[in-house]
mmCIF file with all atom_site columns, C-alpha atoms in Angstrom:
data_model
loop_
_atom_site.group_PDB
_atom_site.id
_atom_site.type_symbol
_atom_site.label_atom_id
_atom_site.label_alt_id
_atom_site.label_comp_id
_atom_site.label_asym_id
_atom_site.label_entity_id
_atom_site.label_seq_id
_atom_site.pdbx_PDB_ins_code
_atom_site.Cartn_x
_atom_site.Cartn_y
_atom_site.Cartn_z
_atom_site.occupancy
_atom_site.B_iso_or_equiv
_atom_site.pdbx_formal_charge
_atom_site.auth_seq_id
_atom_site.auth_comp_id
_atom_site.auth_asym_id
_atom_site.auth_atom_id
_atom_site.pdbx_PDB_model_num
ATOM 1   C CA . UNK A 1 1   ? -8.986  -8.742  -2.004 1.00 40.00 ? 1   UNK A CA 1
ATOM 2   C CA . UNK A 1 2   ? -6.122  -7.545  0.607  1.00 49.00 ? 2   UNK A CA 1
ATOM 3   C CA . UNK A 1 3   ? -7.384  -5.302  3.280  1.00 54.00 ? 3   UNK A CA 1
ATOM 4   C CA . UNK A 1 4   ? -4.662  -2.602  4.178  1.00 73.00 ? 4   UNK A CA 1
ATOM 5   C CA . UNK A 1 5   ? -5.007  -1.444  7.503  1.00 84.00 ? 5   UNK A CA 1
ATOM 6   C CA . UNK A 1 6   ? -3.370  2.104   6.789  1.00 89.00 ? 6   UNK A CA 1
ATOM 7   C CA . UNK A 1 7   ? -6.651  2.597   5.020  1.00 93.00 ? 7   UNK A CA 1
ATOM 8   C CA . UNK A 1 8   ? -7.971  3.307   8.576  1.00 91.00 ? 8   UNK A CA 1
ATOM 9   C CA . UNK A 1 9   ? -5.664  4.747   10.081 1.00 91.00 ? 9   UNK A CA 1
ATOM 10  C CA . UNK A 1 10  ? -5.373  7.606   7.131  1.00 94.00 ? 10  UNK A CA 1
ATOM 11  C CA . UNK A 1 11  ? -9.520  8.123   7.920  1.00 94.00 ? 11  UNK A CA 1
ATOM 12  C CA . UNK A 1 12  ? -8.561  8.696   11.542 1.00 91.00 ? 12  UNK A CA 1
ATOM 13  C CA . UNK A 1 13  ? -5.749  11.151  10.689 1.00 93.00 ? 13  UNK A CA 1
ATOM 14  C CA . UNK A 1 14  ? -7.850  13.448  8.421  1.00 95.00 ? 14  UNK A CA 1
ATOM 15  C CA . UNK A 1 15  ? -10.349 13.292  11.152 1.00 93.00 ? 15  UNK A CA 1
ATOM 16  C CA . UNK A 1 16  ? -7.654  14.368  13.300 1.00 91.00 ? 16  UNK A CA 1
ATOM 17  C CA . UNK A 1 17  ? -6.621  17.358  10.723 1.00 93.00 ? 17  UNK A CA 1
ATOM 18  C CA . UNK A 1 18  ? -3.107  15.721  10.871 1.00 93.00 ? 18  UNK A CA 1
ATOM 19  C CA . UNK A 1 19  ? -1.544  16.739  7.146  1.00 94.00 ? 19  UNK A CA 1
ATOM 20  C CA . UNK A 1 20  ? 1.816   15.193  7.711  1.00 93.00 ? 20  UNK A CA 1
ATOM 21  C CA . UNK A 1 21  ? 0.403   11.960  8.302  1.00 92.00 ? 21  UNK A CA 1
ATOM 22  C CA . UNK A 1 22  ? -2.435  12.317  5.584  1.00 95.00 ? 22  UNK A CA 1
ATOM 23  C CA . UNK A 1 23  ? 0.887   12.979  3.533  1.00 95.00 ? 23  UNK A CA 1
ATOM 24  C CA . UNK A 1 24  ? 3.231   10.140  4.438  1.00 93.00 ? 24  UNK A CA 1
ATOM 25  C CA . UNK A 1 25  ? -0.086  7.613   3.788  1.00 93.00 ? 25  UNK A CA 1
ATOM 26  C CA . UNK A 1 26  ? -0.570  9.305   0.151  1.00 94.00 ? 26  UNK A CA 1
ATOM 27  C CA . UNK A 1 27  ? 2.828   9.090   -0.661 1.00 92.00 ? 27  UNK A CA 1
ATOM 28  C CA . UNK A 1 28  ? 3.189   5.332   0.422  1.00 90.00 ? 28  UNK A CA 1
ATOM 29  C CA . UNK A 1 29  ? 0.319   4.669   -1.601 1.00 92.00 ? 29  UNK A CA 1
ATOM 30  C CA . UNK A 1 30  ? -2.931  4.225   0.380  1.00 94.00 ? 30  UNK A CA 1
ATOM 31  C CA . UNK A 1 31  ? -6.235  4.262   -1.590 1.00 95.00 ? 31  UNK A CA 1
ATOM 32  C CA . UNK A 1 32  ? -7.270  7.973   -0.827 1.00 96.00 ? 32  UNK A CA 1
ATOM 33  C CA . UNK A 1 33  ? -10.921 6.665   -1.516 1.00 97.00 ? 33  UNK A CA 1
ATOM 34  C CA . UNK A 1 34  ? -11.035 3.383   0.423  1.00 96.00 ? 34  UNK A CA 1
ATOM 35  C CA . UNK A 1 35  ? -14.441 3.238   1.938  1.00 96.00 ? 35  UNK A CA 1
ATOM 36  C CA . UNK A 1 36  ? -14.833 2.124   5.786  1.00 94.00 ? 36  UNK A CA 1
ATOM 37  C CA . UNK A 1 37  ? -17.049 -1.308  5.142  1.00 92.00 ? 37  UNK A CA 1
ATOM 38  C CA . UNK A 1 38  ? -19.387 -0.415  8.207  1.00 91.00 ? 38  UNK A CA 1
ATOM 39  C CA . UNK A 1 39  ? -20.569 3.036   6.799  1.00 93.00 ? 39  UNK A CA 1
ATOM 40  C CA . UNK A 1 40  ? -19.295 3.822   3.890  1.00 95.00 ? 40  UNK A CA 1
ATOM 41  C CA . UNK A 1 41  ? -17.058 7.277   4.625  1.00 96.00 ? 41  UNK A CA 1
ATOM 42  C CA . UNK A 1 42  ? -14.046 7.786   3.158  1.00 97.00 ? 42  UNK A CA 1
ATOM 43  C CA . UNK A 1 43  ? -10.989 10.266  3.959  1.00 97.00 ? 43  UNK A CA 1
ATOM 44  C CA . UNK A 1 44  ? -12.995 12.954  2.668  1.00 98.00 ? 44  UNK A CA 1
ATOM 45  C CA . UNK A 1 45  ? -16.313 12.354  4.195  1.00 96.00 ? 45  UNK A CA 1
ATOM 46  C CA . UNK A 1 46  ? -14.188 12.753  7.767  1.00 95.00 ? 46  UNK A CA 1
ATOM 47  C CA . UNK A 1 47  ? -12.208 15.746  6.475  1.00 96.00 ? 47  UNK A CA 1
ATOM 48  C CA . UNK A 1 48  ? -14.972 17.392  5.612  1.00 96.00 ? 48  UNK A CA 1
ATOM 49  C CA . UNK A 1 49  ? -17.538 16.280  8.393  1.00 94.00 ? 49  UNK A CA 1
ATOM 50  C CA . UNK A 1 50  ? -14.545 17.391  10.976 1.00 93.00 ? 50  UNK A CA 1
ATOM 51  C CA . UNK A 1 51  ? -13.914 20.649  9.424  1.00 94.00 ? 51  UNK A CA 1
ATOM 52  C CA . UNK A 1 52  ? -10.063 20.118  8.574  1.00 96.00 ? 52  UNK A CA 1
ATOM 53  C CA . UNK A 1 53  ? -9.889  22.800  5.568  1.00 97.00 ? 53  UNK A CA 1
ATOM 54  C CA . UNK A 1 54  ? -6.483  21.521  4.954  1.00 97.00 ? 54  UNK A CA 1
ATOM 55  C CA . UNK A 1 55  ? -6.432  18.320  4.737  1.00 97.00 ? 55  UNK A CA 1
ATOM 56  C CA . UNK A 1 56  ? -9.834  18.496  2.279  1.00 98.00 ? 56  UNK A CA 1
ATOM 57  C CA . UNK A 1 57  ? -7.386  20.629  0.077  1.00 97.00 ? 57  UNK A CA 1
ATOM 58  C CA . UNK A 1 58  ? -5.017  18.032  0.316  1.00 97.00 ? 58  UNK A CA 1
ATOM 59  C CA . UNK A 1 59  ? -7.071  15.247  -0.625 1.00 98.00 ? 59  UNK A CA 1
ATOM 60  C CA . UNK A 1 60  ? -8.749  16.862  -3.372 1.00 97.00 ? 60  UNK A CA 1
ATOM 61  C CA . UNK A 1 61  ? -5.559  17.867  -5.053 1.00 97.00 ? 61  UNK A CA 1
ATOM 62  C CA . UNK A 1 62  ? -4.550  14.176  -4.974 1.00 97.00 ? 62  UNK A CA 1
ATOM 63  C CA . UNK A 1 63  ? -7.429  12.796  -6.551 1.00 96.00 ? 63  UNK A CA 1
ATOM 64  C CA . UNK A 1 64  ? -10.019 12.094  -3.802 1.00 97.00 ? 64  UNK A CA 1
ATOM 65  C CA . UNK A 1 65  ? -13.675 11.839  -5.295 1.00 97.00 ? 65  UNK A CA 1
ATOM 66  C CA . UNK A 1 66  ? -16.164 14.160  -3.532 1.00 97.00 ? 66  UNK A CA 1
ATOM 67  C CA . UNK A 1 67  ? -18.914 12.041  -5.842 1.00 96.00 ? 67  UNK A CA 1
ATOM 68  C CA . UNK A 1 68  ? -18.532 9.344   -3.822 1.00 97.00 ? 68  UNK A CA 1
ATOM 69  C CA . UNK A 1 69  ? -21.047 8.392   -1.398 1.00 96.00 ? 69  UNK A CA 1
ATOM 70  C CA . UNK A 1 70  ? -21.604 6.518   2.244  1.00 95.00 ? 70  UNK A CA 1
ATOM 71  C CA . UNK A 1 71  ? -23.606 3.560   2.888  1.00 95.00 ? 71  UNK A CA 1
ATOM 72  C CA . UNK A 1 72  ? -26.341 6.581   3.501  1.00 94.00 ? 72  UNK A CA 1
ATOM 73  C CA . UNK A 1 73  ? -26.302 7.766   0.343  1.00 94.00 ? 73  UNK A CA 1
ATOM 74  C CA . UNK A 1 74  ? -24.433 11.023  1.841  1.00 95.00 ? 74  UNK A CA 1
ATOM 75  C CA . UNK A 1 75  ? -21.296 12.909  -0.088 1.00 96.00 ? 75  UNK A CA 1
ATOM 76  C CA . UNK A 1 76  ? -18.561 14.871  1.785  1.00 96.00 ? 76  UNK A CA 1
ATOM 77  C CA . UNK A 1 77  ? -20.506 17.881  0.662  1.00 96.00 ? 77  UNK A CA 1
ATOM 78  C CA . UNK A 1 78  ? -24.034 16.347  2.559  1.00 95.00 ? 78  UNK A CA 1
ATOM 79  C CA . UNK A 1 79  ? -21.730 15.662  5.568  1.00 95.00 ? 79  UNK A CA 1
ATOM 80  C CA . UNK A 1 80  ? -19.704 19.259  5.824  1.00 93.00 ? 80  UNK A CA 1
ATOM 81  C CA . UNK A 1 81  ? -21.410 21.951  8.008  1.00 91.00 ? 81  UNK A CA 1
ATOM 82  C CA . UNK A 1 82  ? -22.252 25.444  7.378  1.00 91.00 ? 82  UNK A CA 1
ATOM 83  C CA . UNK A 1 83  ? -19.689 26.682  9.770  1.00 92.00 ? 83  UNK A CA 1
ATOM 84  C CA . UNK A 1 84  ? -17.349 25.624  7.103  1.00 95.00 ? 84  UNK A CA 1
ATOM 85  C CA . UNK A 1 85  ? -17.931 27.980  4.124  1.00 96.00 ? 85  UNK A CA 1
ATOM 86  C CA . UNK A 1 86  ? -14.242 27.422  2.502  1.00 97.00 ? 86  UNK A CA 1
ATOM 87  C CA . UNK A 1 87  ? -14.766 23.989  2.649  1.00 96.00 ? 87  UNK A CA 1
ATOM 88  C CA . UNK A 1 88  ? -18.700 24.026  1.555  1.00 95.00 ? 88  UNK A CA 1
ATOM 89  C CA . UNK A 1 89  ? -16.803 26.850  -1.465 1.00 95.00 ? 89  UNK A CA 1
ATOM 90  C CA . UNK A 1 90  ? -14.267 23.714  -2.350 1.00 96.00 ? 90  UNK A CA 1
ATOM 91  C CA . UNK A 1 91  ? -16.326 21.145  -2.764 1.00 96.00 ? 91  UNK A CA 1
ATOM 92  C CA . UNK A 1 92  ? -19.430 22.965  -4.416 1.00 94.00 ? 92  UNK A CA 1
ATOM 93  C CA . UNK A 1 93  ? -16.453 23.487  -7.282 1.00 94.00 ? 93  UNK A CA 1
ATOM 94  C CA . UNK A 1 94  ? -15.924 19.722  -7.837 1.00 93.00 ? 94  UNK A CA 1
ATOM 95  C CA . UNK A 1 95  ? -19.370 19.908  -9.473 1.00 87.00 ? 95  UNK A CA 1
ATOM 96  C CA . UNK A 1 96  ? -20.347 18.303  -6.536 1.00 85.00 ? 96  UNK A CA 1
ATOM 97  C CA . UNK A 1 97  ? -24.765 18.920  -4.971 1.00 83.00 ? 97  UNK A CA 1
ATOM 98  C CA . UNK A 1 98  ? -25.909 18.027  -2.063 1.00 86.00 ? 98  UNK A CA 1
ATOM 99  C CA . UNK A 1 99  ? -28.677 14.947  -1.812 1.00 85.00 ? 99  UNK A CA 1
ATOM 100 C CA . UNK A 1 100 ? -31.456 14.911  -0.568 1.00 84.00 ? 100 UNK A CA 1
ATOM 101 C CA . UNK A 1 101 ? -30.480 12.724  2.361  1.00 82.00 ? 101 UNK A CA 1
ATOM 102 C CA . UNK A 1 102 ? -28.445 15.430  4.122  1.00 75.00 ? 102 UNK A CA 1
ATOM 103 C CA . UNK A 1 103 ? -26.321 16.231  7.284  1.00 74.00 ? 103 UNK A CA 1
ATOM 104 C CA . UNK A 1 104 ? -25.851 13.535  10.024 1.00 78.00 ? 104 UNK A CA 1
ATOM 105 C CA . UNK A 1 105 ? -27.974 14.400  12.983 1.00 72.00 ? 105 UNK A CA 1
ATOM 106 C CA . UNK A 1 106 ? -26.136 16.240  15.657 1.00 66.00 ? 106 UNK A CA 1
ATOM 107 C CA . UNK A 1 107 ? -25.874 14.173  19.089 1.00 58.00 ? 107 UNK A CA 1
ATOM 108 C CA . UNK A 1 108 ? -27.108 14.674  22.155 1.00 61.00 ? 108 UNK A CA 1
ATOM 109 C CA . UNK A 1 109 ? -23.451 14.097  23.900 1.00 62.00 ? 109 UNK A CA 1
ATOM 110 C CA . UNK A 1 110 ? -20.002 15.035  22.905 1.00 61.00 ? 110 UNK A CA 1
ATOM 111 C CA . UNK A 1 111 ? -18.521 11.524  21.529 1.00 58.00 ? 111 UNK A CA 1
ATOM 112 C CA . UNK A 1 112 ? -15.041 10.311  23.999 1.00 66.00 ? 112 UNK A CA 1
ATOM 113 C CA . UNK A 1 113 ? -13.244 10.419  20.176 1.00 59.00 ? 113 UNK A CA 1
ATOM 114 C CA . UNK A 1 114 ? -13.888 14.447  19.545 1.00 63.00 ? 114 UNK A CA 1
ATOM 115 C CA . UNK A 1 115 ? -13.998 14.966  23.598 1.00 66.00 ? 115 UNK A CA 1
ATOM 116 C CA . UNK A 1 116 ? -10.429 13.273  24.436 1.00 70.00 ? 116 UNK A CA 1
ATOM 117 C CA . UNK A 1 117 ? -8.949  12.380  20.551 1.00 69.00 ? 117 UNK A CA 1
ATOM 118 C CA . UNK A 1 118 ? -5.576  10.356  20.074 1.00 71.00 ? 118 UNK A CA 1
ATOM 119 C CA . UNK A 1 119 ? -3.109  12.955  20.327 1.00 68.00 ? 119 UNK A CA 1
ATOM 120 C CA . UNK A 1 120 ? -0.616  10.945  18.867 1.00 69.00 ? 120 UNK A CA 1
ATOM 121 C CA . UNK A 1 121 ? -2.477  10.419  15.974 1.00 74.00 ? 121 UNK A CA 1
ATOM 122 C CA . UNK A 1 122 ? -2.959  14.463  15.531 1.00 74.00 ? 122 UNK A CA 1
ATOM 123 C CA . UNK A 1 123 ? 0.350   15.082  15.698 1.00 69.00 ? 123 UNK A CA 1
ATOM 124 C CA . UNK A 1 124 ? 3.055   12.348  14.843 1.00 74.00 ? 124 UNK A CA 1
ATOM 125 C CA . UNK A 1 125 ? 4.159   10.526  11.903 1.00 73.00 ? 125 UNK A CA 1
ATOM 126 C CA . UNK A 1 126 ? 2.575   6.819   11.588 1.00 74.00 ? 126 UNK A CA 1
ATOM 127 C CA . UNK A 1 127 ? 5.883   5.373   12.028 1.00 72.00 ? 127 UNK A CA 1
ATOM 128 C CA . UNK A 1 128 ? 5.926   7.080   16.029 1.00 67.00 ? 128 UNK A CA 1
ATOM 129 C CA . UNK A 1 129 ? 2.635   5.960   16.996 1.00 66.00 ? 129 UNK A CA 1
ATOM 130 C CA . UNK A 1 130 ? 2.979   3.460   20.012 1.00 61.00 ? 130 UNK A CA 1
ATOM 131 C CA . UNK A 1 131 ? 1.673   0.408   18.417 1.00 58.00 ? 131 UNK A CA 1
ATOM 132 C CA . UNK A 1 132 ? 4.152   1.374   15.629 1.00 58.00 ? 132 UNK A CA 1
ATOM 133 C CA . UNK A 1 133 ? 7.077   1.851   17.781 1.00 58.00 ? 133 UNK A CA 1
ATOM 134 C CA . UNK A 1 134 ? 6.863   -1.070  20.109 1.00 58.00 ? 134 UNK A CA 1
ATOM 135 C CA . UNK A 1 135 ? 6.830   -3.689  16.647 1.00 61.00 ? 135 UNK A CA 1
ATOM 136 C CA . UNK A 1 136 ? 9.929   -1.275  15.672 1.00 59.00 ? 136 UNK A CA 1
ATOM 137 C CA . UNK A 1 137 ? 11.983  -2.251  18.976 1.00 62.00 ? 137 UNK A CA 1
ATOM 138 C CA . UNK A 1 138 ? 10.826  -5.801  19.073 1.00 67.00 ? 138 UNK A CA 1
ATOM 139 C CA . UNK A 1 139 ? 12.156  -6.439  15.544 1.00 68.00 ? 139 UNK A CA 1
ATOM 140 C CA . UNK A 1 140 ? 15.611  -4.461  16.190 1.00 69.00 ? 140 UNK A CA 1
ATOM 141 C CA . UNK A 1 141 ? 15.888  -6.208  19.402 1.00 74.00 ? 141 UNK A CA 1
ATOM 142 C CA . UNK A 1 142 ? 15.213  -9.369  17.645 1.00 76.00 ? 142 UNK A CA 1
ATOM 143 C CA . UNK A 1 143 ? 17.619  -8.918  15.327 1.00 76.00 ? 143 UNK A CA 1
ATOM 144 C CA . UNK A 1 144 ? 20.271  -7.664  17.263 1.00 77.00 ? 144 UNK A CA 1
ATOM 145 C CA . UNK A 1 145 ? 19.538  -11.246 19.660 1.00 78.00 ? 145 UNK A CA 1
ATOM 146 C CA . UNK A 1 146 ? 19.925  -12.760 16.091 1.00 78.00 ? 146 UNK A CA 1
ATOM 147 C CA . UNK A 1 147 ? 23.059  -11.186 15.096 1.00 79.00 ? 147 UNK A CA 1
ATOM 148 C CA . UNK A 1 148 ? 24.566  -12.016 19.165 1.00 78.00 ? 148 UNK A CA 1
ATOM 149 C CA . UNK A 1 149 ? 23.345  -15.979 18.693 1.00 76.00 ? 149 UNK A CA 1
ATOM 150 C CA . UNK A 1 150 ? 25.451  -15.570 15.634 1.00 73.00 ? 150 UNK A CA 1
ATOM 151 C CA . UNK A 1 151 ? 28.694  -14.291 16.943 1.00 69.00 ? 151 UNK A CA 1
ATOM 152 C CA . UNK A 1 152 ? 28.417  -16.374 20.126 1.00 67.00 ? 152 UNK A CA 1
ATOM 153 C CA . UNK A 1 153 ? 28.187  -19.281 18.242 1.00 64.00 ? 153 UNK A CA 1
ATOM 154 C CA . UNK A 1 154 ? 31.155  -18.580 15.894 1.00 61.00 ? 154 UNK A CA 1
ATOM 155 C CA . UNK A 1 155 ? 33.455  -17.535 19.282 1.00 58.00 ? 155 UNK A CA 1
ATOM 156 C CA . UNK A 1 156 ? 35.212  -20.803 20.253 1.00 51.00 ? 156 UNK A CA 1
ATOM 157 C CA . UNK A 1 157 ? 35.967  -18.869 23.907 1.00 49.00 ? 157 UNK A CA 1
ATOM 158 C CA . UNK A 1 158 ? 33.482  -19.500 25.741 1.00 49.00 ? 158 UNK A CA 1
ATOM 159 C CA . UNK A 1 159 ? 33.986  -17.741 29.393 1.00 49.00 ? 159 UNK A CA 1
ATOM 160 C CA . UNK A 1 160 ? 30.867  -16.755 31.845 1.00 47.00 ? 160 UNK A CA 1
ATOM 161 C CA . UNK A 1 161 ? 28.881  -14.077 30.204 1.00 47.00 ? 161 UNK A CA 1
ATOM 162 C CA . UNK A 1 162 ? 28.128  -11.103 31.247 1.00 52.00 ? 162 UNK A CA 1
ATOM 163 C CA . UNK A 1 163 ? 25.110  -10.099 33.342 1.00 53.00 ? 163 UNK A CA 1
ATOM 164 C CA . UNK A 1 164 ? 23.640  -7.103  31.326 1.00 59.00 ? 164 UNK A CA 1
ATOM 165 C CA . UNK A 1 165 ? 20.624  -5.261  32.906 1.00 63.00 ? 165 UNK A CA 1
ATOM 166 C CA . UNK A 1 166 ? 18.110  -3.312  30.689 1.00 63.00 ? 166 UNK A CA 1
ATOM 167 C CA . UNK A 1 167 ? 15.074  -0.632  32.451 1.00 67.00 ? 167 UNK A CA 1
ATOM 168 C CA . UNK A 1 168 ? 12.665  -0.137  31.109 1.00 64.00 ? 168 UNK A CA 1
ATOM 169 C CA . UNK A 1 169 ? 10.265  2.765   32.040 1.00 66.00 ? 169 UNK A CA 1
ATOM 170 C CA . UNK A 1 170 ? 6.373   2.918   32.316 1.00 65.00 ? 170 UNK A CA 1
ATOM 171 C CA . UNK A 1 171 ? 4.563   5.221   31.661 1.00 64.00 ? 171 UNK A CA 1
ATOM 172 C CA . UNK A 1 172 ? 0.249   5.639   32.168 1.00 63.00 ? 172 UNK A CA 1
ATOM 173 C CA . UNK A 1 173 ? -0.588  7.281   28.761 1.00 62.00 ? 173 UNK A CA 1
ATOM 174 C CA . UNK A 1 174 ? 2.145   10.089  27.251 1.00 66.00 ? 174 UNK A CA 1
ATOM 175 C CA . UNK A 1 175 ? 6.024   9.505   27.508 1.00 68.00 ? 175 UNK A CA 1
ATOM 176 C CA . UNK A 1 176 ? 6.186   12.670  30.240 1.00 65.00 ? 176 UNK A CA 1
ATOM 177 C CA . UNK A 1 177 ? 7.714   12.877  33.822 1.00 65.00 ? 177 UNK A CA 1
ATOM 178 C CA . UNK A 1 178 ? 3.809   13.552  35.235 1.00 64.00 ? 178 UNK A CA 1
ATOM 179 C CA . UNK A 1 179 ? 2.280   10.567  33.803 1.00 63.00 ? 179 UNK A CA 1
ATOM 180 C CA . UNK A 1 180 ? 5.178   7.456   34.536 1.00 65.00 ? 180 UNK A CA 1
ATOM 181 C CA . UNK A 1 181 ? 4.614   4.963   36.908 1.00 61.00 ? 181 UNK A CA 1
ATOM 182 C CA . UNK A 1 182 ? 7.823   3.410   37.221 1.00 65.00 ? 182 UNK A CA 1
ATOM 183 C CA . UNK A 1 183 ? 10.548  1.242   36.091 1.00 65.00 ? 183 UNK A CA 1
ATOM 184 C CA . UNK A 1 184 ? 11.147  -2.461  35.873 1.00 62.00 ? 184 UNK A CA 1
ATOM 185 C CA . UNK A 1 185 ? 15.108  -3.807  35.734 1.00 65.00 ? 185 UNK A CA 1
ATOM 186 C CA . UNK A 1 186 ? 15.219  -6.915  33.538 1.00 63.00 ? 186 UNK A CA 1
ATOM 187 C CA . UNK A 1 187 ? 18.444  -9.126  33.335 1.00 68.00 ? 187 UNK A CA 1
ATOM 188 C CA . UNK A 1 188 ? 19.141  -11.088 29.827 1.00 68.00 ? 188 UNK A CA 1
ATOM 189 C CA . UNK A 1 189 ? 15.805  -10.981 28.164 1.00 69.00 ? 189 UNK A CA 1
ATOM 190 C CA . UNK A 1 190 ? 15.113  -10.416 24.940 1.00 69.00 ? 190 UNK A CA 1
ATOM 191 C CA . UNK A 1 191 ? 12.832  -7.071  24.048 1.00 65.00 ? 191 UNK A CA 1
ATOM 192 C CA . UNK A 1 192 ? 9.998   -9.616  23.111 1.00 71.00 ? 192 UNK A CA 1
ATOM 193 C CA . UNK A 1 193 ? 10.139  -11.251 26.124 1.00 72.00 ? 193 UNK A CA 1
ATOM 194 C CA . UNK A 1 194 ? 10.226  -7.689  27.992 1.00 65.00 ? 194 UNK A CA 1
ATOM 195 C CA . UNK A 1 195 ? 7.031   -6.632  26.174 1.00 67.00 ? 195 UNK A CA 1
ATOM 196 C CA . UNK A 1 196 ? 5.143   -9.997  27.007 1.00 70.00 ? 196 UNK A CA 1
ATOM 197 C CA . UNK A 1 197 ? 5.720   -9.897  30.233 1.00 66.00 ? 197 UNK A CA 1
ATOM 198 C CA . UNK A 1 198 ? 4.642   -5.986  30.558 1.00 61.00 ? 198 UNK A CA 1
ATOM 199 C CA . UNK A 1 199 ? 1.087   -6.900  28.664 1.00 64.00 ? 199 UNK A CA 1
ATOM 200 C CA . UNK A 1 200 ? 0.898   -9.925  31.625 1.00 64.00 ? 200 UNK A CA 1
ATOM 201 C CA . UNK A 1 201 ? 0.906   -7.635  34.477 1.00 55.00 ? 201 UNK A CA 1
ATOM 202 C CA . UNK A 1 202 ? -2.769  -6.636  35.715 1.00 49.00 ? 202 UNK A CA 1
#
């Protein structure tokens, strides 16, 4: 069986409460009820355990299953707080009752994912998440190298070519003026190459 990744990444993002992501993963076809293989939760479970009102909407009206159940034995309903009453009211009208299992226990700390969460991931589009966007400008640099090979091979003048320079900035965490660190001048390199060498540096 094929594991798509987006699976996790649309948990995450109704976790988040980020609907136009949770949208662009339903409408490219994700399993709505995929179940994480460590505990069991699905989309739901997270919506509803985080309190995101919309995106438990969302998911419901596209066929999510609030029957299903974790590795626990828990259903979004078990796993949704009181100080959610529209979404307690939403799933109680799935025909949905709570089991005896119940709540997860509350922690003791505030966990570094709800203290600090990936703002990225709450508020872009899965196609402008880093990760995303650095495999987008390897493979149009890559091509674009491809399509220059190409043409450079076909050109029977062959004069001294040009030195082109490319910068690249760095930045610490967010793409803002605060948080860069710098920029690096590279001369000739493919984007590949670029990126290899900036995951080298310590």
């Amino acid at each position: 069986m094929l594991f798509d990744e987006r699976e996790e990444t649309l948990r995450e993002v109704c976790a988040l409460g980020n609907t136009k992501a949770v949208q662009h993963f339903i409408h490219g076809g994700v399993k709505i009820n995929s179940q994480n293989k460590m505990n069991g939760w699905t989309a739901l479970h997270w919506a509803s355990h985080r309190g995101q009102e919309d995106i438990v909407r969302l998911l419901l009206s596209n066929g999510a299953d609030p029957t299903i159940k974790t590795n626990k034995g828990q259903t979004a309903l078990d796993l949704c707080s009181d100080r959610y009453p529209n979404i307690l009211t939403m799933l109680e009208s799935q025909q949905v009752e709570r089991t005896s299992i119940g709540p997860e226990p509350s922690l003791p700390i505030v966990p570094a994912y709800m203290k600090e969460p990936d703002l990225e991931k709450s508020w872009l589009m899965p196609d402008e998440f880093s990760e995303n966007k650095i495999d987008k400008v390897i493979r149009q640099e890559t091509a674009k190298d491809m399509l220059k090979n190409e043409g450079d091979k076909k050109s029977t003048a062959s004069p001294t070519s040009q030195t082109s320079k490319k910068e690249v900035l760095v930045y610490l965490k967010t793409r803002s003026d605060d948080s860069i660190l710098g920029s690096v001048f590279l001369k000739n390199e493919t984007m590949t190459t670029i990126i290899e060498q900036l995951k080298d540096v310590k």
